[in-house]
Amino acid sequence: MKKNLMKKFVATGLVLTMVAGGGTAAFANGSKNDDRGKGNNNNSYTQKYDNNKFDSKGNTNITININFNDMKNSQWAMRYIASLASKRVFEGYEDGSFKPEKTVTRIEAITAAVRLMGLREQAESDAEKQTKLNFKDADKIPAWAVGYVAVALENDLFTESDDSVKPNEDANRLWATTLLVKALKLEAEAKANMTSTLTFKDAKQIPAGSVGYVKVAVDKGLIDGFEDNTFKPNQSVTRAQLAALLDRTNEQLPGEDQNSNTGTVNAAVYNNVLSLTKNGTTTVYNLHPDAFVLRNGVKVAATEIAVGDTVKVRTFNNTVVFVEVTGNAPVNTSFDILGTLTSTTINAQGKIATITITQNINGVDQSTTYNVSSTFALTGNLANFSAGHVIQLKGQNQSVTTIDVK
C-alpha cells in the first residue's frame, strides 16, 4: 500500500498491557482467556510484574506482559499497542496473546474511544453501570459495557437517529473513523465539510452524511487510503489497525494527559531511575524494569536512553511504563565541563560506573549524571576527590573518559 491504513513501524521486544483487577477489558469479546475472565493463567508465554500499588478501592495494579506470542506478523503495531496500553486504553489477553488480526466489534471500539477520552473511571462507576439505555438492542449490550455506552451517549458519540448499538457487529473503517472524529469533538468541523469532494476511487460508497467525517479524518492524518486510492469504508478493522488509529487520535485529543510529561534526559539511566529537565526544573522518575522504550520506531533497552535525548514519558501509579525518544541526543560529540562533584556509583567490579556533577546554569543549580568509561583516567589532586569539590569531566558520546580533580 502506498498509504496504508496504518503507517508501519518496525518494533521488537516488549509490549505493555495494563490490567485492572476487577475491571473490564477493552476488546475482549467472549474469549475464555480475556482480561475480564479468569483465563487459564498460562504464564508460559508471559511474565508478570506487579508493583503492588492499588487505588482507593484496592483493585488496580499494573501488569506488564512480555512478548505477546502472536505478534510475529504485526510487529509494526507494537509501538501503538504499547503506547495505548500505558494509558489503559488497549489491553491484551491473559494467555499472553494480543490477537492483532482479530476484528473489533462496535462495543469494543466504543469502549476504547471512551477510555481514550480519559473517561474510564466514570464509565466503570456504579452510577453509569446502572443506566437504563433506550436502544432497541439494549438487552444485547454486555453488563460490563453499559457504563461505556452511557458515557458515549453523554459525549455525543451517537447521533440522534441511532436507535441501536449493534454491539457485536464488526466495526468497519467508516464507522470507526466517524466515532473517533466525534471523540475529538470535531463534529462541527465534519458537518462543515459535508459538501467536500473526496478523491478516493470508491468515494461513492461513502454516504453523503459521512463525507465530512472522512474529510476531517484524512486532513488530520488519522486515516489514509490504500495504494489503489480506495478508502474501503466497509472493510472491518482489526485490533492492530485500531491501535494505530487510536494512537493517532490520542495525539490530537484536547487537554493535557496528567500521566504524561516531556523533558530532556540529564543523567544516564541507572538503577531504574530516569531524570529529566524541563524549563530549568529537574524531575526524577522511577522507571519500571520492563518499561517499553521506543527509539526511532524500535523498542530498545532503557540503557540506550542517552543524556541529551528529549523524551515523552507516561506513568502509571507514579512509575514510568512508556518512554518515547522524540529527539535524539547529538552523536559523536565531545564535552569538557567544570562542576562540583555530587556523587558517584560503583559497579560490581568496584569501579566508578556513573558520576554526577552540579553546575550553576543561568542562576539555577542543575545536576547531570554521566556514564563513566571502563578505561577512564583519574588525574589532579586525588585527595580532593569527594563531594563538594570542583572537578573537570572530559569525554565523548555521553561517556566520561577523564576526571580531573581541582
Short mmCIF file of N, CA and C in Angstrom, two decimals, residues 216 244 355:
data_model
loop_
_atom_site.label_atom_id
_atom_site.label_comp_id
_atom_site.label_asym_id
_atom_site.label_seq_id
_atom_site.Cartn_x
_atom_site.Cartn_y
_atom_site.Cartn_z
N VAL A 216 -12.36 15.22 7.39
CA VAL A 216 -11.65 15.70 8.58
C VAL A 216 -10.61 14.68 9.04
N ALA A 244 -3.41 1.62 15.95
CA ALA A 244 -2.74 2.73 15.28
C ALA A 244 -3.66 3.92 15.12
N ILE A 355 28.91 9.20 37.35
CA ILE A 355 29.35 10.33 38.15
C ILE A 355 28.39 11.48 37.94
#
